[in-house]
Coordinates of C-alpha atoms in Angstrom, one line a residue:
M296 CA -2.4 17.6 -2.6
K297 CA -5.3 15.6 -1.2
K298 CA -5.3 15.5 2.6
L299 CA -5.1 12.1 4.4
M300 CA -8.3 11.8 6.5
N301 CA -9.4 9.3 9.1
T302 CA -10.6 5.7 8.4
V303 CA -13.0 4.3 10.9
Y304 CA -12.8 0.6 11.5
I305 CA -15.8 -1.2 13.0
N306 CA -14.3 -4.4 14.3
N307 CA -17.1 -5.8 16.5
P308 CA -19.8 -7.6 14.5
D309 CA -22.6 -6.5 16.9
R310 CA -22.3 -2.7 16.1
Y311 CA -25.0 -0.9 14.2
L312 CA -24.2 2.3 12.3
S313 CA -26.7 5.2 11.9
L314 CA -26.8 8.9 11.2
D315 CA -27.6 11.8 13.5
G316 CA -27.3 15.2 11.8
E317 CA -23.7 15.2 10.5
N318 CA -22.5 12.5 12.9
L319 CA -21.8 8.8 12.6
V320 CA -23.5 7.1 15.5
I321 CA -22.3 3.6 16.7
S322 CA -24.7 1.6 18.7
Q323 CA -24.9 -1.8 20.3
D324 CA -28.2 -3.4 21.5
S325 CA -30.0 -0.1 20.7
T326 CA -27.6 1.8 23.0
E327 CA -25.3 4.5 21.7
I328 CA -21.7 3.8 22.5
G329 CA -20.0 6.4 20.4
R330 CA -20.4 9.1 17.8
L331 CA -18.0 10.8 15.3
P332 CA -18.4 13.9 13.1
L333 CA -18.5 12.9 9.4
H334 CA -16.5 16.0 8.2
N335 CA -13.1 14.4 8.9
I336 CA -13.9 10.8 7.9
E337 CA -12.7 9.5 4.6
R338 CA -13.7 5.8 4.9
I339 CA -15.8 3.5 7.2
M340 CA -14.8 -0.1 7.1
T341 CA -16.9 -2.8 8.9
F342 CA -15.8 -6.4 9.5
G343 CA -18.4 -9.1 10.0
Y344 CA -22.2 -8.8 10.2
T345 CA -22.7 -5.1 10.8
G346 CA -25.8 -3.1 9.9
A347 CA -26.0 0.5 8.6
S348 CA -29.0 2.7 8.2
P349 CA -30.2 3.8 4.8
A350 CA -29.8 7.4 6.0
L351 CA -26.2 6.9 6.8
M352 CA -25.6 5.2 3.4
G353 CA -27.2 8.1 1.6
K354 CA -25.1 10.7 3.6
C355 CA -21.9 8.8 2.9
S356 CA -22.8 8.7 -0.8
E357 CA -23.5 12.4 -0.8
K358 CA -20.3 13.3 0.9
G359 CA -18.1 10.9 -1.0
I360 CA -17.3 8.8 2.2
E361 CA -16.5 5.2 1.4
L362 CA -18.6 2.7 3.3
V363 CA -17.1 -0.8 2.9
F364 CA -18.4 -4.1 4.2
M365 CA -15.8 -6.8 4.7
S366 CA -16.0 -10.4 6.0
R367 CA -14.4 -11.1 9.3
N368 CA -11.2 -12.4 7.7
G369 CA -10.9 -9.2 5.5
R370 CA -12.5 -10.4 2.2
F371 CA -14.3 -7.6 0.3
L372 CA -18.1 -8.0 0.3
A373 CA -19.7 -4.8 -0.8
R374 CA -19.2 -1.0 -1.0
V375 CA -21.7 1.8 -0.9
E376 CA -21.1 4.5 -3.5
G377 CA -23.1 7.3 -4.8
E378 CA -23.1 9.1 -8.2
V379 CA -20.0 8.3 -10.2
R380 CA -17.8 11.3 -10.4
G381 CA -14.9 11.9 -12.7
N382 CA -14.0 13.2 -16.1
V383 CA -15.8 11.2 -18.7
L384 CA -13.1 12.0 -21.2
L385 CA -10.5 10.5 -19.0
R386 CA -12.5 7.3 -18.6
R387 CA -13.1 7.0 -22.3
Q388 CA -9.3 7.4 -22.8
Q389 CA -8.7 4.7 -20.1
Y390 CA -11.0 2.3 -22.0
R391 CA -9.2 3.0 -25.2
Y392 CA -5.8 2.2 -23.5
A393 CA -7.3 -1.0 -22.0
D394 CA -8.4 -2.1 -25.5
N395 CA -5.0 -1.3 -27.0
S396 CA -2.5 -4.2 -26.3
E397 CA 0.6 -2.0 -26.8
K398 CA -0.6 0.7 -24.4
S399 CA -1.8 -1.9 -21.8
L400 CA 1.5 -3.7 -22.0
G401 CA 3.5 -0.5 -21.5
I402 CA 1.6 0.4 -18.3
A403 CA 1.7 -3.2 -17.0
K404 CA 5.4 -3.6 -17.6
N405 CA 6.1 -0.5 -15.5
M406 CA 3.9 -1.7 -12.7
I407 CA 5.4 -5.2 -12.6
A408 CA 9.0 -3.9 -12.9
A409 CA 8.2 -1.7 -9.9
K410 CA 6.8 -4.7 -8.0
L411 CA 10.0 -6.8 -8.6
Y412 CA 12.2 -3.8 -7.8
N413 CA 10.5 -3.3 -4.5
S414 CA 10.6 -7.1 -3.7
R415 CA 14.4 -7.1 -4.5
W416 CA 14.8 -4.0 -2.2
I417 CA 13.2 -6.0 0.7
L418 CA 15.8 -8.8 0.2
E419 CA 18.7 -6.4 0.0
R420 CA 17.5 -4.7 3.1
M421 CA 17.4 -8.0 5.0
I422 CA 21.0 -8.6 3.9
R423 CA 22.0 -5.2 5.2
D424 CA 20.1 -5.2 8.5
H425 CA 20.0 -8.9 9.5
G426 CA 23.0 -10.4 7.7
V427 CA 24.2 -12.4 10.8
R428 CA 20.8 -14.1 11.1
I429 CA 20.1 -15.1 7.5
D430 CA 21.9 -17.0 4.7
T431 CA 23.2 -13.9 2.9
E432 CA 24.5 -16.0 -0.1
K433 CA 21.0 -17.4 -0.7
F434 CA 19.4 -14.0 -0.4
S435 CA 22.0 -12.5 -2.8
R436 CA 21.2 -15.2 -5.4
K437 CA 17.5 -14.5 -5.1
S438 CA 18.1 -10.8 -5.4
A439 CA 20.2 -11.3 -8.5
F440 CA 17.4 -13.4 -10.0
L441 CA 14.9 -10.6 -9.3
K442 CA 17.3 -8.1 -10.9
E443 CA 17.4 -10.1 -14.1
S444 CA 13.6 -10.5 -13.9
I445 CA 13.2 -6.7 -13.9
N446 CA 15.2 -6.5 -17.1
K447 CA 13.1 -9.3 -18.7
A448 CA 9.8 -7.5 -17.6
V449 CA 10.9 -4.2 -19.1
N450 CA 11.9 -5.8 -22.4
C451 CA 9.1 -8.4 -22.8
E452 CA 6.9 -8.2 -25.8
D453 CA 3.5 -9.6 -24.8
M454 CA 1.3 -9.8 -21.7
D455 CA 1.5 -13.6 -21.3
S456 CA 5.3 -13.4 -21.1
L457 CA 5.0 -10.6 -18.6
R458 CA 2.7 -12.7 -16.4
G459 CA 5.1 -15.6 -16.6
I460 CA 8.0 -13.4 -15.6
E461 CA 6.0 -12.0 -12.7
G462 CA 4.9 -15.4 -11.5
E463 CA 8.4 -16.9 -11.6
A464 CA 9.8 -13.9 -9.8
A465 CA 7.1 -14.1 -7.1
S466 CA 7.9 -17.7 -6.5
V467 CA 11.6 -16.9 -6.0
Y468 CA 10.8 -14.0 -3.7
F469 CA 8.4 -16.1 -1.5
S470 CA 11.0 -18.9 -1.4
V471 CA 12.9 -16.9 1.2
F472 CA 9.9 -15.3 2.9
D473 CA 10.1 -17.8 5.8
D474 CA 13.7 -16.8 6.4
M475 CA 12.6 -13.2 7.0
I476 CA 10.4 -14.3 9.9
L477 CA 12.9 -13.8 12.8
Q478 CA 10.6 -14.2 15.8
Q479 CA 7.9 -16.6 17.0
K480 CA 9.0 -19.3 14.5
D481 CA 6.9 -22.0 16.1
D482 CA 3.7 -20.1 15.4
F483 CA 4.6 -18.1 12.3
Y484 CA 6.1 -19.8 9.3
F485 CA 5.7 -19.6 5.5
K486 CA 5.7 -22.6 3.2
A487 CA 3.7 -21.4 0.3
R488 CA 1.2 -18.7 -0.6
N489 CA -2.4 -19.8 0.0
K490 CA -5.4 -17.5 0.1
R491 CA -8.8 -19.0 -0.4
P492 CA -8.8 -19.7 2.4
P493 CA -5.5 -18.8 4.1
L494 CA -4.2 -21.9 5.9
D495 CA -1.7 -20.5 8.4
N496 CA -1.1 -17.3 10.4
I497 CA 1.3 -15.6 7.9
N498 CA -1.0 -16.1 5.0
A499 CA -4.0 -14.8 7.0
L500 CA -2.0 -11.6 7.7
L501 CA -0.9 -11.3 4.1
S502 CA -4.4 -11.7 2.7
F503 CA -5.8 -9.2 5.2
A504 CA -3.1 -6.6 4.3
Y505 CA -3.5 -7.1 0.5
S506 CA -7.3 -6.7 0.9
L507 CA -6.9 -3.4 2.8
A508 CA -4.3 -2.1 0.2
T509 CA -6.6 -3.1 -2.7
G510 CA -9.4 -1.1 -1.1
M511 CA -7.2 1.9 -0.7
C512 CA -6.2 1.6 -4.4
T513 CA -9.9 1.3 -5.5
A514 CA -10.8 4.5 -3.6
A515 CA -7.7 6.3 -5.0
L516 CA -8.5 5.5 -8.6
E517 CA -12.1 6.6 -8.2
S518 CA -11.0 9.8 -6.6
V519 CA -8.9 10.8 -9.6
G520 CA -11.7 9.9 -12.1
L521 CA -10.5 6.4 -13.2
D522 CA -12.6 3.3 -13.4
P523 CA -11.1 0.7 -10.9
Y524 CA -12.8 -2.2 -12.7
V525 CA -11.1 -1.7 -16.1
G526 CA -7.4 -2.8 -15.8
F527 CA -4.5 -3.3 -18.1
M528 CA -2.9 -6.5 -16.9
H529 CA -5.7 -8.1 -14.9
T530 CA -8.4 -9.0 -17.4
D531 CA -12.0 -7.8 -17.1
R532 CA -14.3 -10.0 -15.0
P533 CA -17.7 -9.0 -13.5
G534 CA -17.2 -7.6 -10.0
R535 CA -13.4 -7.7 -10.2
R536 CA -11.6 -4.4 -9.5
S537 CA -9.0 -5.1 -12.2
L538 CA -7.2 -1.7 -12.3
A539 CA -7.0 -1.7 -8.5
L540 CA -5.4 -5.1 -8.6
D541 CA -2.9 -3.8 -11.2
L542 CA -2.0 -0.8 -9.0
V543 CA -1.7 -2.7 -5.8
E544 CA 1.1 -4.8 -7.3
E545 CA 3.5 -1.9 -6.7
F546 CA 2.6 -1.9 -3.0
R547 CA 2.4 -5.6 -2.1
G548 CA 6.1 -5.8 -0.9
V549 CA 6.8 -2.4 0.6
M550 CA 3.4 -1.7 2.1
C551 CA 2.0 -5.1 2.9
D552 CA 4.8 -7.8 3.2
R553 CA 7.1 -5.6 5.3
F554 CA 4.2 -4.6 7.5
V555 CA 3.3 -8.2 8.2
L556 CA 6.9 -9.1 9.0
T557 CA 7.1 -6.1 11.4
M558 CA 3.9 -7.2 13.1
V559 CA 5.4 -10.7 13.7
N560 CA 9.0 -9.8 14.4
K561 CA 8.0 -7.1 16.9
R562 CA 5.4 -9.4 18.5
I563 CA 2.6 -7.0 17.9
V564 CA 0.5 -10.1 16.9
T565 CA 0.9 -13.5 18.6
A566 CA -0.6 -16.9 18.1
D567 CA -3.4 -16.0 20.4
D568 CA -4.7 -13.5 17.7
F569 CA -5.8 -16.3 15.4
N570 CA -8.6 -18.9 15.1
K571 CA -8.5 -22.0 13.0
R572 CA -11.8 -23.3 11.6
E573 CA -12.8 -26.8 10.9
N574 CA -12.1 -26.5 7.2
G575 CA -8.5 -25.4 8.0
A576 CA -9.0 -21.7 7.3
V577 CA -7.1 -19.4 9.7
I578 CA -8.6 -16.0 10.5
L579 CA -7.7 -13.2 12.9
T580 CA -9.6 -12.9 16.1
E581 CA -11.5 -9.7 17.0
N582 CA -8.5 -8.6 19.1
G583 CA -6.1 -9.6 16.4
R584 CA -7.9 -7.4 13.8
K585 CA -8.0 -4.6 16.3
N586 CA -4.2 -4.7 16.9
F587 CA -3.5 -5.1 13.1
L588 CA -5.8 -2.2 12.1
S589 CA -4.4 0.1 14.9
A590 CA -0.9 -0.4 13.7
W591 CA -2.0 -0.2 10.0
Q592 CA -3.7 3.2 10.6
K593 CA -0.6 4.5 12.5
R594 CA 1.7 3.4 9.6
K595 CA -0.4 5.3 7.1
Y596 CA 0.7 8.6 8.7
D597 CA 4.5 7.9 8.4
E598 CA 6.2 10.1 5.8
I599 CA 8.5 9.1 3.0
R600 CA 10.1 11.0 0.2
H601 CA 8.4 10.1 -3.1
P602 CA 11.1 9.1 -5.6
F603 CA 9.3 10.7 -8.6
L604 CA 7.7 13.8 -7.1
E605 CA 10.7 14.3 -4.7
E606 CA 8.3 15.5 -2.1
K607 CA 7.4 14.1 1.4
V608 CA 4.3 12.0 1.2
E609 CA 2.4 10.0 3.8
W610 CA 2.4 6.2 3.3
G611 CA -1.4 6.3 3.2
M612 CA -1.4 8.7 0.3
L613 CA 0.8 6.6 -2.0
P614 CA -2.1 4.9 -3.8
Y615 CA -3.7 8.3 -4.4
V616 CA -0.4 9.7 -5.7
Q617 CA 0.1 6.8 -8.1
A618 CA -3.5 6.9 -9.3
L619 CA -3.0 10.6 -10.0
L620 CA 0.2 10.0 -11.9
L621 CA -1.6 7.2 -13.9
A622 CA -4.4 9.6 -14.7
R623 CA -1.9 12.3 -15.9
Y624 CA -0.3 9.7 -18.2
I625 CA -3.6 8.6 -19.7
R626 CA -4.5 12.3 -20.2
G627 CA -1.2 12.8 -22.1
D628 CA 0.5 15.0 -19.5
L629 CA 3.3 12.5 -18.9
D630 CA 5.3 10.5 -21.5
C631 CA 5.0 7.3 -19.5
Y632 CA 3.5 6.1 -16.2
P633 CA 6.1 6.4 -13.4
P634 CA 5.5 3.5 -11.0
F635 CA 6.4 3.6 -7.3
M636 CA 9.9 2.3 -6.9
W637 CA 11.0 2.6 -3.2
K638 CA 14.6 3.5 -2.5

């Protein structure tokens, strides 16, 4: 099993990254303020206008260290990668599956069924843990709708129907998202999903979490030899990581939504951690990103028991495990793709 290594987050936009031997050097105003050995770093993520030396980019490419540039609000900008590694036969088979509507639908149905299952589990857990603070009858109705949507997704016969089922189920799930916000209600509320740009604090947090999770899925798919840009449900579009967007569907609820709710309900983030721009966009402040990323990194090391492997796995390894299972299915080692369905 692959080992979960460190992700370095560069949150301050004034930092410059360079290379000294086998070390990452972090500088500000030409003064070194920190250095880290590269041998235990898996990923370097920068937010805002941060420079990096060509020597560091080359070393990261050589060692397979992901160097990612994000905007200050967490939107993906660019990624440095070296020579494409992976089994060419696996990728050729992936492309065949992507061009085969029956194969693509089979994989997509499993992924969306898992997404809806995990979303329903979140509602059921709210009923169990916070029944005295929420309208349990309303949550039970929404949960029942999601249960029926899972059956529809498993039995649907074309991709357009699957997208319709997923969209309707997502609308029902998000219709009670505001009820799951139990603290700081004056500053944190959810009326509807908006993302380009996010227009409130909750949507800013959700977009940031989804962007991080999609980056993890991209790296995981590449690490097992799959092409993250060729998906099964999300259609091909230049520059769009379609397969990563497919895979992240399984993790939106349990990895991202629950994390955002925890950050708010435990007051790890507050209204002071956000800025609102003239166009209405809401973004995390530098301190807000720091708090978010610190908690996100800590969460990645929590262990769960994987429902298919029946082994303990760190949360941060889940995208890699699912990418590995997907690769095994495409190679013909498994009869079907087993999505992540959290219990």
